[in-house]
PDB file of C-alpha atoms and ligand atoms in Angstrom:
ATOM      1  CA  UNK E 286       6.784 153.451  27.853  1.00  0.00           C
ATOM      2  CA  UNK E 287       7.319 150.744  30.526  1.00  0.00           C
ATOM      3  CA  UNK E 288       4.934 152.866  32.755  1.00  0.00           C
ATOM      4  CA  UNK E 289       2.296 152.636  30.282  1.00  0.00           C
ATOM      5  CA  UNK E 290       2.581 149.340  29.455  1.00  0.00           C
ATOM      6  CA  UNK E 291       2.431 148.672  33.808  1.00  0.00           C
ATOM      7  CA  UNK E 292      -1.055 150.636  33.374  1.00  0.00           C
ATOM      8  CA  UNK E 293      -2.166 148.624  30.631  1.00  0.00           C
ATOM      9  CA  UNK E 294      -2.106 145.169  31.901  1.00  0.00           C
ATOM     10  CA  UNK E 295      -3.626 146.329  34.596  1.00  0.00           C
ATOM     11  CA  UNK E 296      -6.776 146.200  32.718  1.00  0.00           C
ATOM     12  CA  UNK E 297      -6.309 142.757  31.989  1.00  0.00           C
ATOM     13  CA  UNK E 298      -7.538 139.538  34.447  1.00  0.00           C
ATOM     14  CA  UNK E 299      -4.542 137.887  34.721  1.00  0.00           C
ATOM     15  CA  UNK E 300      -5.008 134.632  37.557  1.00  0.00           C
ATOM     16  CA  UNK E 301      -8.083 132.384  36.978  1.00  0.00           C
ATOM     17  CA  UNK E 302      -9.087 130.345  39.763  1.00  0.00           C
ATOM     18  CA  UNK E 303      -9.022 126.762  36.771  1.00  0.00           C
ATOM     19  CA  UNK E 304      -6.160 127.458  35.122  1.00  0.00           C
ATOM     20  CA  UNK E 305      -4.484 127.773  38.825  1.00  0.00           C
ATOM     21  CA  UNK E 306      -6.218 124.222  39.654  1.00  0.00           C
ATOM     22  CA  UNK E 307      -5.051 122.771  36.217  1.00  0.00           C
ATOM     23  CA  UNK E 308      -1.836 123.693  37.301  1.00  0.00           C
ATOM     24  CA  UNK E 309      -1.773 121.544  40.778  1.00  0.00           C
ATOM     25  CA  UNK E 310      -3.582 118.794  38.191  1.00  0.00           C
ATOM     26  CA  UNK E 311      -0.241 118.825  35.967  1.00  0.00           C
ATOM     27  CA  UNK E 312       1.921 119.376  38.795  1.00  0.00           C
ATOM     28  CA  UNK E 313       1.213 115.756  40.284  1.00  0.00           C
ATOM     29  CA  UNK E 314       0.637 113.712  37.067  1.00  0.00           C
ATOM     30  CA  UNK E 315       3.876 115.092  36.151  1.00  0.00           C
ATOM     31  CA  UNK E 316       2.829 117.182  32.489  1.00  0.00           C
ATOM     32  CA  UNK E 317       3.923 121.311  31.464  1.00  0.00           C
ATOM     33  CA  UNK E 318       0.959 121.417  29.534  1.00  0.00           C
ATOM     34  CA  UNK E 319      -1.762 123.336  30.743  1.00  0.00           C
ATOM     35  CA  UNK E 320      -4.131 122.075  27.872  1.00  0.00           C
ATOM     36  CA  UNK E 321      -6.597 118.984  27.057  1.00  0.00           C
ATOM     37  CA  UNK E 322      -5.580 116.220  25.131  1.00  0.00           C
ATOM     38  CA  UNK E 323      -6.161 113.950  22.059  1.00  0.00           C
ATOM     39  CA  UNK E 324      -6.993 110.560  23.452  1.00  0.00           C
ATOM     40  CA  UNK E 325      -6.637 107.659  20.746  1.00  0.00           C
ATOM     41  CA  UNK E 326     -10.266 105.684  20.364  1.00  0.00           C
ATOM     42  CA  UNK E 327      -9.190 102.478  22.058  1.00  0.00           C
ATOM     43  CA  UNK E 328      -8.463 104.656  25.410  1.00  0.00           C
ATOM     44  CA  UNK E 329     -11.873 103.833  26.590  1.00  0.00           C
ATOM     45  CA  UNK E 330     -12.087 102.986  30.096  1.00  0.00           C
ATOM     46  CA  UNK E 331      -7.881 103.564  30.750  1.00  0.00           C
ATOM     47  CA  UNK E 332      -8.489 107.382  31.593  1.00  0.00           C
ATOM     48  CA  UNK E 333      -4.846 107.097  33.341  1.00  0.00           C
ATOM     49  CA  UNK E 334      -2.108 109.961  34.406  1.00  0.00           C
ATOM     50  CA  UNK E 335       0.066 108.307  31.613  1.00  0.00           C
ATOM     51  CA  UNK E 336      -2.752 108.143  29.012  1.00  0.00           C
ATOM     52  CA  UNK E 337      -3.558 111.869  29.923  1.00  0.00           C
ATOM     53  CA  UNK E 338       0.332 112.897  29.264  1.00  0.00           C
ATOM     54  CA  UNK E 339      -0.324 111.046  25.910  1.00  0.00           C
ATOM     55  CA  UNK E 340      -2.902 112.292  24.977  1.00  0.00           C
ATOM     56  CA  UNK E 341      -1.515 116.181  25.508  1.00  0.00           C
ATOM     57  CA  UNK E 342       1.548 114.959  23.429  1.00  0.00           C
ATOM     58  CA  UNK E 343      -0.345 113.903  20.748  1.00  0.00           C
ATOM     59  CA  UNK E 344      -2.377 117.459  20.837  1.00  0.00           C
ATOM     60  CA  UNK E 345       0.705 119.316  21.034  1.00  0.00           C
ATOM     61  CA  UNK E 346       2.161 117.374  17.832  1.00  0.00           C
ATOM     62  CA  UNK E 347      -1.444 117.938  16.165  1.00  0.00           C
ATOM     63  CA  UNK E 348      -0.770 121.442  16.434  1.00  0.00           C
ATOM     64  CA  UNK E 349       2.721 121.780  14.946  1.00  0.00           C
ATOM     65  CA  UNK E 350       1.594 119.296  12.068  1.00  0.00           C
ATOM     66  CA  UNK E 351       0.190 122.881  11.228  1.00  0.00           C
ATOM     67  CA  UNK E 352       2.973 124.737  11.332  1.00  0.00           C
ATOM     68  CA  UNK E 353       4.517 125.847   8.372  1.00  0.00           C
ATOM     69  CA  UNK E 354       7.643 124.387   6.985  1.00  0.00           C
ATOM     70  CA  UNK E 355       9.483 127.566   6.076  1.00  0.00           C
ATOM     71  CA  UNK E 356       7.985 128.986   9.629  1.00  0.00           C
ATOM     72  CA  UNK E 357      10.824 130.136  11.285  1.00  0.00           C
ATOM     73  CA  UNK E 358       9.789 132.332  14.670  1.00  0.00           C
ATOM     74  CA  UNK E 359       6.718 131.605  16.780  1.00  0.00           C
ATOM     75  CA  UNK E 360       4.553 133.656  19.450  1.00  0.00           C
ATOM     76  CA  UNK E 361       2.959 131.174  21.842  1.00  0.00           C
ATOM     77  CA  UNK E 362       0.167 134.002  23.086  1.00  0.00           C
ATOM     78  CA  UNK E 363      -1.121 132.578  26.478  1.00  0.00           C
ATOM     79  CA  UNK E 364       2.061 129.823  26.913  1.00  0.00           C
ATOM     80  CA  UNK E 365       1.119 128.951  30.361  1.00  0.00           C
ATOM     81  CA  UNK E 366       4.699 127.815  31.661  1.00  0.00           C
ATOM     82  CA  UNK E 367       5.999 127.229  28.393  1.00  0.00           C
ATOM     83  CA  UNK E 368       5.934 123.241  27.543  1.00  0.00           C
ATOM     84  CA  UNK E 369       4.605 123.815  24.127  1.00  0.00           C
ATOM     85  CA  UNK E 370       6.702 126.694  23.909  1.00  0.00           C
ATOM     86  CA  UNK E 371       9.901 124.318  24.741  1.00  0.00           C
ATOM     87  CA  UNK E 372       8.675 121.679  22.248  1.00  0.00           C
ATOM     88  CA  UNK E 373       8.854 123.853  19.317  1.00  0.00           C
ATOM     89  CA  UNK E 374      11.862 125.617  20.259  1.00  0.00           C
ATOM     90  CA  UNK E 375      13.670 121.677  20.817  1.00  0.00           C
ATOM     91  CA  UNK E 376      12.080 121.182  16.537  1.00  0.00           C
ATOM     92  CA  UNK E 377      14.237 124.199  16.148  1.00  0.00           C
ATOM     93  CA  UNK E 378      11.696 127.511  16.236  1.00  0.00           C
ATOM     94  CA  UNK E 379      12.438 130.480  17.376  1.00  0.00           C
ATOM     95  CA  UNK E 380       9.864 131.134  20.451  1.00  0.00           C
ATOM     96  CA  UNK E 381       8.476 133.777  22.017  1.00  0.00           C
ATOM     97  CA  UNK E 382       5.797 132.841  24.977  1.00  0.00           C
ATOM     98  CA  UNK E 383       3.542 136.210  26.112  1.00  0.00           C
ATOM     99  CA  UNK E 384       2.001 135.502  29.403  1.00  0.00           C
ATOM    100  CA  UNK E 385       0.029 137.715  31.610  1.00  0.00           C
ATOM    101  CA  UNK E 386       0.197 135.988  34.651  1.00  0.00           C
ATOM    102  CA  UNK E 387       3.448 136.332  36.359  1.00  0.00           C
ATOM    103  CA  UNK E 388       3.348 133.253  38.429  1.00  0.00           C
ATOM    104  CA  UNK E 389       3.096 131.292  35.779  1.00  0.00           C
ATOM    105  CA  UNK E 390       6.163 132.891  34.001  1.00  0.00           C
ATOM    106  CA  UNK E 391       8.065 132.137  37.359  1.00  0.00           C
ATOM    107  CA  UNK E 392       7.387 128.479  37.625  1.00  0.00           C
ATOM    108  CA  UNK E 393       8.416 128.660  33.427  1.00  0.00           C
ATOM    109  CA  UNK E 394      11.212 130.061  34.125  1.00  0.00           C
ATOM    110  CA  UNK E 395      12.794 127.629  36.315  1.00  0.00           C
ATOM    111  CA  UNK E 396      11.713 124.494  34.346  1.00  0.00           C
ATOM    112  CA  UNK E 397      12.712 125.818  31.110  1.00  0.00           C
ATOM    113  CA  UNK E 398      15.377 128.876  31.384  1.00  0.00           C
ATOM    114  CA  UNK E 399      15.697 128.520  27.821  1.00  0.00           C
ATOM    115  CA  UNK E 400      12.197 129.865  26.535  1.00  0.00           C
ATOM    116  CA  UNK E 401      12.058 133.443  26.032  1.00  0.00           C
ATOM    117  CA  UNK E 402       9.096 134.839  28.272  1.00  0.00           C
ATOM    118  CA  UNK E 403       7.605 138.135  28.595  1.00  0.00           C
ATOM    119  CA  UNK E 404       5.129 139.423  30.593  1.00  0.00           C
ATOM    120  CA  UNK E 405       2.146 140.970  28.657  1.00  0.00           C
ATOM    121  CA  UNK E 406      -1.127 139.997  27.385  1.00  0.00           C
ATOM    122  CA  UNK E 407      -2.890 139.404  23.680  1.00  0.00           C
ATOM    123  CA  UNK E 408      -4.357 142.840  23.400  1.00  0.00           C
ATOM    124  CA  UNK E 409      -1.324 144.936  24.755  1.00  0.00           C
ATOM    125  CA  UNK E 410       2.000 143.225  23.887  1.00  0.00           C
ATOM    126  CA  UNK E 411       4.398 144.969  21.601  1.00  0.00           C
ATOM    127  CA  UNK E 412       7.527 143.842  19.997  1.00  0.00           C
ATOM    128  CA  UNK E 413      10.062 144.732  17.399  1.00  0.00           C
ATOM    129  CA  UNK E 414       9.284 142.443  14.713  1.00  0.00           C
ATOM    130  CA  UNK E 415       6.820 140.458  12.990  1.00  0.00           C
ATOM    131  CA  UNK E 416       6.098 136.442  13.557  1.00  0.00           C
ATOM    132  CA  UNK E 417       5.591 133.716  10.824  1.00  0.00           C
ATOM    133  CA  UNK E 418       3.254 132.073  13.428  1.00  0.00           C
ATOM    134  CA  UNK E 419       1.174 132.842  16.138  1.00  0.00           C
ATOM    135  CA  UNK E 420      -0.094 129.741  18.212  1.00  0.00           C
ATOM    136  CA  UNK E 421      -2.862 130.006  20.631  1.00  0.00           C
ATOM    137  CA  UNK E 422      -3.176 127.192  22.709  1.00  0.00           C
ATOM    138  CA  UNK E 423      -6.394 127.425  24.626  1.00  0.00           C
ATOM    139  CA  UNK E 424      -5.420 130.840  25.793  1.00  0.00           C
ATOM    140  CA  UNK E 425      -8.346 132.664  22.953  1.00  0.00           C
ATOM    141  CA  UNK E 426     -11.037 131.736  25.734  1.00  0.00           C
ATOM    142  CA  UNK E 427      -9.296 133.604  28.223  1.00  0.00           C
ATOM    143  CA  UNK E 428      -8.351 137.073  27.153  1.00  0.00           C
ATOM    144  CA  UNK E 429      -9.951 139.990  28.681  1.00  0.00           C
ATOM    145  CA  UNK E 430     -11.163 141.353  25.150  1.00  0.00           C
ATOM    146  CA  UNK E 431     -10.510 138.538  22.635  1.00  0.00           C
ATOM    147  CA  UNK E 432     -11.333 140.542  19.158  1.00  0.00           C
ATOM    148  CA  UNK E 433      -8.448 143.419  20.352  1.00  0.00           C
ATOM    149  CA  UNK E 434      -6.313 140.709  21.384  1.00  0.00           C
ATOM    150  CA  UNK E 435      -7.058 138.848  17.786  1.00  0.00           C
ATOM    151  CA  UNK E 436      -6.595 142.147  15.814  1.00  0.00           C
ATOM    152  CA  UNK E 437      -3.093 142.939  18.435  1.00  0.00           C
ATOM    153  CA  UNK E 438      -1.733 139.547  17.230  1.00  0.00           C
ATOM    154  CA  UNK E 439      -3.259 139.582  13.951  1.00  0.00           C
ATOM    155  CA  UNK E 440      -0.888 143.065  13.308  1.00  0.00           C
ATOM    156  CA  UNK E 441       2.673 140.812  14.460  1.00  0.00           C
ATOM    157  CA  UNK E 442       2.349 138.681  11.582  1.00  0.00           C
ATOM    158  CA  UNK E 443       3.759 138.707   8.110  1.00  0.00           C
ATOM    159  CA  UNK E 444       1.563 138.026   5.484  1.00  0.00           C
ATOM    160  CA  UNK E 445       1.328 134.443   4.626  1.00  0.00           C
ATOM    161  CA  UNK E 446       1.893 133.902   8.153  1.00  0.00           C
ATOM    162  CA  UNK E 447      -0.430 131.766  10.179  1.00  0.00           C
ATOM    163  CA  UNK E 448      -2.691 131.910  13.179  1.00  0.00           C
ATOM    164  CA  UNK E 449      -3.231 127.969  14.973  1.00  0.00           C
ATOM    165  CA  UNK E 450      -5.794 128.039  17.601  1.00  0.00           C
ATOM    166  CA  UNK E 451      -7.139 125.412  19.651  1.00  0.00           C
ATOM    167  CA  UNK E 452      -9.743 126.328  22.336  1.00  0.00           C
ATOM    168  CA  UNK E 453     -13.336 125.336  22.957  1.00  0.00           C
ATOM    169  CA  UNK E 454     -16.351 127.308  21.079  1.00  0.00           C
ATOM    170  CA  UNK E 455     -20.034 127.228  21.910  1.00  0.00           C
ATOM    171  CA  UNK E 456     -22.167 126.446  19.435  1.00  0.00           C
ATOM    172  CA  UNK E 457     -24.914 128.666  20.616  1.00  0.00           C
ATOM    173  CA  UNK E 458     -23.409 131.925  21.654  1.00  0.00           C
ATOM    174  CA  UNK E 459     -23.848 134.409  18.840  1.00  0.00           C
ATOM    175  CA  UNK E 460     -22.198 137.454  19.822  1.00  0.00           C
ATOM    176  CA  UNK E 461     -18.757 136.230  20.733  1.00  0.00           C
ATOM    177  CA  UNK E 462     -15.501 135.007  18.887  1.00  0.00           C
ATOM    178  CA  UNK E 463     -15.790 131.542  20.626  1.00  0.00           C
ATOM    179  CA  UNK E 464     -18.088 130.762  18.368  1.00  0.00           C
ATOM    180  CA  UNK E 465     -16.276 129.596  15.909  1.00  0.00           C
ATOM    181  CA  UNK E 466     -18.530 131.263  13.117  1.00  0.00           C
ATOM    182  CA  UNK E 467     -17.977 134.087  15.086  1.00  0.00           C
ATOM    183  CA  UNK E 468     -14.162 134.065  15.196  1.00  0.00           C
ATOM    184  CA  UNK E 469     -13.725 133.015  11.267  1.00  0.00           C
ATOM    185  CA  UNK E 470     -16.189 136.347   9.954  1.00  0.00           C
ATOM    186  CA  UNK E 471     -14.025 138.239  12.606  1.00  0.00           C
ATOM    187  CA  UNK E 472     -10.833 136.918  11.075  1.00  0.00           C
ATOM    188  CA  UNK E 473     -11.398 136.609   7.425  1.00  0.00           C
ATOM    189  CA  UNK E 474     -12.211 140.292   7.545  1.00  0.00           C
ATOM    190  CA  UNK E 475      -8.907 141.216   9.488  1.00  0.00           C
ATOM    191  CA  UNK E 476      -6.425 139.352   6.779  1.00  0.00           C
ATOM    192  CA  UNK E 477      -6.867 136.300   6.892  1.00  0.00           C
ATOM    193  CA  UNK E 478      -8.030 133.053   5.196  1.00  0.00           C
ATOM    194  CA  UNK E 479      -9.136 130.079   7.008  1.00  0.00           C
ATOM    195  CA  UNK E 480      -7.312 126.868   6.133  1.00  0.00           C
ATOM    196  CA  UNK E 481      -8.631 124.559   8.729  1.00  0.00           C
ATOM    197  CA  UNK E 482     -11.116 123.620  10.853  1.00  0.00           C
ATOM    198  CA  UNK E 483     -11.160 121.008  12.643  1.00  0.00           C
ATOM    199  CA  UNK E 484     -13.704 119.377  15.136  1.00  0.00           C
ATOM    200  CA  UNK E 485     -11.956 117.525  17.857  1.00  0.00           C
ATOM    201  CA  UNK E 486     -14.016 117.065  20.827  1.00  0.00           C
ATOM    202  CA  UNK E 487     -15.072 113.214  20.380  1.00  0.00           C
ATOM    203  CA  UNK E 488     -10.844 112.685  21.057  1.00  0.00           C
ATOM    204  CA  UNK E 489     -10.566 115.238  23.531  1.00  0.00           C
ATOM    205  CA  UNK E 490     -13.700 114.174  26.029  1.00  0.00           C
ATOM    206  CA  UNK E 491     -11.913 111.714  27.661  1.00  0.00           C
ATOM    207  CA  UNK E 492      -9.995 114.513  29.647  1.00  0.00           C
ATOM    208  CA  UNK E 493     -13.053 115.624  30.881  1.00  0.00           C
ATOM    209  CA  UNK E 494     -13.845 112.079  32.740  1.00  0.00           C
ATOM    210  CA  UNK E 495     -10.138 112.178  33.947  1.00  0.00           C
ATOM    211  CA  UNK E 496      -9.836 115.737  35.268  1.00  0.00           C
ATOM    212  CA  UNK E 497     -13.457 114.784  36.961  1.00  0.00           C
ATOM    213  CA  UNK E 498     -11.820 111.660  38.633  1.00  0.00           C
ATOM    214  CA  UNK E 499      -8.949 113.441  39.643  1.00  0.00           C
ATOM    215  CA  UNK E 500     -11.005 116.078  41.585  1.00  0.00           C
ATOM    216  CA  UNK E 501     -13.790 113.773  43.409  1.00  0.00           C
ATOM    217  CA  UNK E 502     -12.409 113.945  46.219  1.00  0.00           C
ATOM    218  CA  UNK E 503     -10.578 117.663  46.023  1.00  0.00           C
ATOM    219  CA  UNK E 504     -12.532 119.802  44.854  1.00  0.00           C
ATOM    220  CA  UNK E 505     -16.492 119.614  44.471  1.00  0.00           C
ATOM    221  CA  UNK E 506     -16.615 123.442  42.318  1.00  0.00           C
ATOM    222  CA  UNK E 507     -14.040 121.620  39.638  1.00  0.00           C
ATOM    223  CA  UNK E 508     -15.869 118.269  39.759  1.00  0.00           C
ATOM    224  CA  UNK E 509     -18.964 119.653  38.824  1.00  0.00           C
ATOM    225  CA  UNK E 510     -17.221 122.354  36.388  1.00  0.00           C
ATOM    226  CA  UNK E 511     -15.946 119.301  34.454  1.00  0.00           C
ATOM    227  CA  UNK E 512     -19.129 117.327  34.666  1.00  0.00           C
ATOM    228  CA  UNK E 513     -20.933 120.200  33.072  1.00  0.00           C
ATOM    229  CA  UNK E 514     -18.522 120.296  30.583  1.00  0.00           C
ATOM    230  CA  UNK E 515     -18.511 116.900  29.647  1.00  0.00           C
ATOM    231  CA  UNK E 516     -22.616 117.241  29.310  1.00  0.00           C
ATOM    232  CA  UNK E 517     -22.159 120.619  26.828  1.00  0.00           C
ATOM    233  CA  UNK E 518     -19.167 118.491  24.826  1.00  0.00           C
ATOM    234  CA  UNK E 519     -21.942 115.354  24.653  1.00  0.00           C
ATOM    235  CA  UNK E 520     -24.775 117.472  24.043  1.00  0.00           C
ATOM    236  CA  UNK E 521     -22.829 119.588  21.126  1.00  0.00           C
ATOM    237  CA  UNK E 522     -23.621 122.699  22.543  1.00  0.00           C
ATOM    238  CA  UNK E 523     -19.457 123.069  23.294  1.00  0.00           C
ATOM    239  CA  UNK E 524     -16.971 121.863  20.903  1.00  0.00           C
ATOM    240  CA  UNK E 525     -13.695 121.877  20.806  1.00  0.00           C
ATOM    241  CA  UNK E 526     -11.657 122.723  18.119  1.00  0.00           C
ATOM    242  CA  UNK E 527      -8.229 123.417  16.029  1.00  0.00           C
ATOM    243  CA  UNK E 528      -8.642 126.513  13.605  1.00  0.00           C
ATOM    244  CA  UNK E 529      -6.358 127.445  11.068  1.00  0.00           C
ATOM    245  CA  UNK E 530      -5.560 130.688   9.398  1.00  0.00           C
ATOM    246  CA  UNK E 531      -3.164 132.166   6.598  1.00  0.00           C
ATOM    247  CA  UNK E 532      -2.708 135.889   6.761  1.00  0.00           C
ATOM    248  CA  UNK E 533      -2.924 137.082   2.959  1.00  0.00           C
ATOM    249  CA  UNK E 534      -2.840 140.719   3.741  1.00  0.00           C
TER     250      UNK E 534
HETATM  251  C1  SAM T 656      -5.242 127.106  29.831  1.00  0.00           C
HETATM  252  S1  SAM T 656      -3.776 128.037  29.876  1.00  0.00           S
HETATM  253  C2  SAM T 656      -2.960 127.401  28.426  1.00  0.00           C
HETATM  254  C3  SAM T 656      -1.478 127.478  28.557  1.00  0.00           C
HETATM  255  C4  SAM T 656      -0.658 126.945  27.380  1.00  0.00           C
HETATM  256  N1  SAM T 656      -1.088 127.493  26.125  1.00  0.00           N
HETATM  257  C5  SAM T 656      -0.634 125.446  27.346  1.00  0.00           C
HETATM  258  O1  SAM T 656      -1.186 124.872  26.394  1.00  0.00           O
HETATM  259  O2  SAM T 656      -0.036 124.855  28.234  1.00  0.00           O
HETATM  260  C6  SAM T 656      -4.323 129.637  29.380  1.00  0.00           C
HETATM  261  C7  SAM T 656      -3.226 130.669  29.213  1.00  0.00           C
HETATM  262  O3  SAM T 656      -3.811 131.902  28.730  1.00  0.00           O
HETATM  263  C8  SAM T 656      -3.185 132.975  29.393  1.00  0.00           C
HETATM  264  N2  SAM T 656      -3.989 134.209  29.287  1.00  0.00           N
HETATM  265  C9  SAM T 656      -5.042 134.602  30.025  1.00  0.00           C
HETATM  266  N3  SAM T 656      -5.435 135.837  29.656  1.00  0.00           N
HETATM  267  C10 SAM T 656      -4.606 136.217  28.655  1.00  0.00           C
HETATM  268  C11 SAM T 656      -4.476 137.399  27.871  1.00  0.00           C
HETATM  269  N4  SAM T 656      -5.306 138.439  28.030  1.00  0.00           N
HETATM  270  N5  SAM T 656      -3.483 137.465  26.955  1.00  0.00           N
HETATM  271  C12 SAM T 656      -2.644 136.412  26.788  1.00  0.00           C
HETATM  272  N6  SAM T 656      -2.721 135.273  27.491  1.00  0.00           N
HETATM  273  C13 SAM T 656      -3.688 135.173  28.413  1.00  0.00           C
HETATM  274  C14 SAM T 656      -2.995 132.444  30.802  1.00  0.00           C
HETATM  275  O4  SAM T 656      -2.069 133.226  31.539  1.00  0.00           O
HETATM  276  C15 SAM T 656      -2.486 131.039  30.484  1.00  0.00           C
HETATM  277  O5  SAM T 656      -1.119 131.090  30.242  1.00  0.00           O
END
């Protein structure tokens, strides 16, 4: 079974050359979260290292706002190295963080050698039990084949269990789950209801203008990625969002 399992994430794409960069990003400004954040209206114009920590706090507490009360275990599918991970598990969840990329697992491990990692991806990870919640921090964008990964996760969790995701969806793209029309028809015919959804970007631009300040003088490819995505976010073609479903059967 191991064997298989070794052949199986093989098929997966498991380093990407931003999340690697977002890393470094974190790494200096002194954050475990390799997500955006939720910058409060009167941040305009103080785009600063400790304003970007706050505003990935006030994401990360967004997100468990959505977590149900009597939701006792959690898979964090795509935890990065496991900082929202160790915030539930400090509000008292049971966590379990499925990453694919074992670097990132290693750095986890040292900062938090509490979390529970394993090494696996959406689509192919098995365990013995089911979840009350699955939380999918801006990890949907990334799987190798997001509706098997969605329909993998979708089978680990009870009924009136919950899906949170928070990612970015284009508005135009028609064939693929990140558009968010897309991923509700996909998941409201799996099992599940949607209870949420929420349109964020307007709060969560501002990372875009620090992440491009951060790299003008590092890196010209994630300068200009940022800059383009600050255009889609202004333009509307590229939201970004926090989606929530119940699982009624
Ligand atoms: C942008 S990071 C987000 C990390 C974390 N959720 C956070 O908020 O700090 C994207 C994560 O998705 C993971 N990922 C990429 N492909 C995946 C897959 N097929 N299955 C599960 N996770 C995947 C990456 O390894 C990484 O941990």
């Amino acid at each position: 079974m191991a064997f298989l399992f070794k052949e199986w994430i093989r098929d997966i794409k498991l380093e990407y050359d931003d999340i690697k960069y977002y890393l470094s990003l974190i790494n200096d400004v002194g954050s475990y979260d390799i997500h955006y954040g939720l910058w409060e209206k009167k941040s305009k114009g103080k785009i600063t290292n400790k304003g970007f920590i706050n505003a990935q706090k006030r994401l990360s507490d967004l997100a468990v706002l959505f977590i149900q009360k009597n939701s006792k275990n959690i898979i964090d599918v795509g935890g990065g190295i496991g900082g929202f991970s160790n915030n539930i598990k400090q509000l008292g969840y049971f966590t379990v963080c499925i990453v694919p990329d074992k670097k990132l697992i290693n750095i986890g491990r040292k900062i938090f050698p509490s979390i529970k990692f394993i090494h696996g991806s959406a689509e192919f990870f098995k365990l013995q039990y089911k979840f009350d919640t699955a939380i999918l921090f801006e990890s949907l964008q990334y799987f190798t084949d997001k509706r098997l990964g969605l329909y993998n996760i979708s089978k680990y969790i009870k009924n009136g269990g919950r899906i949170i995701i928070l990612d970015e969806f284009s508005e135009s793209d028609l064939g693929d789950v990140m558009n968010n029309k897309i991923l509700i028809n996909f998941l409201c015919r799996n099992g599940f209801n949607l209870l949420e959804n929420i349109n964020l970007t307007d709060e969560v631009l501002p990372t875009c203008d620090f992440i491009i300040n951060y790299s003008l003088n590092r890196s010209e490819k994630m300068t200009n990625l940022w800059d383009n995505k600050r255009k889609d976010y202004l333009n509307k073609t590229l939201t970004y969002r926090l989606l929530v479903f119940n699982k009624v059967y």
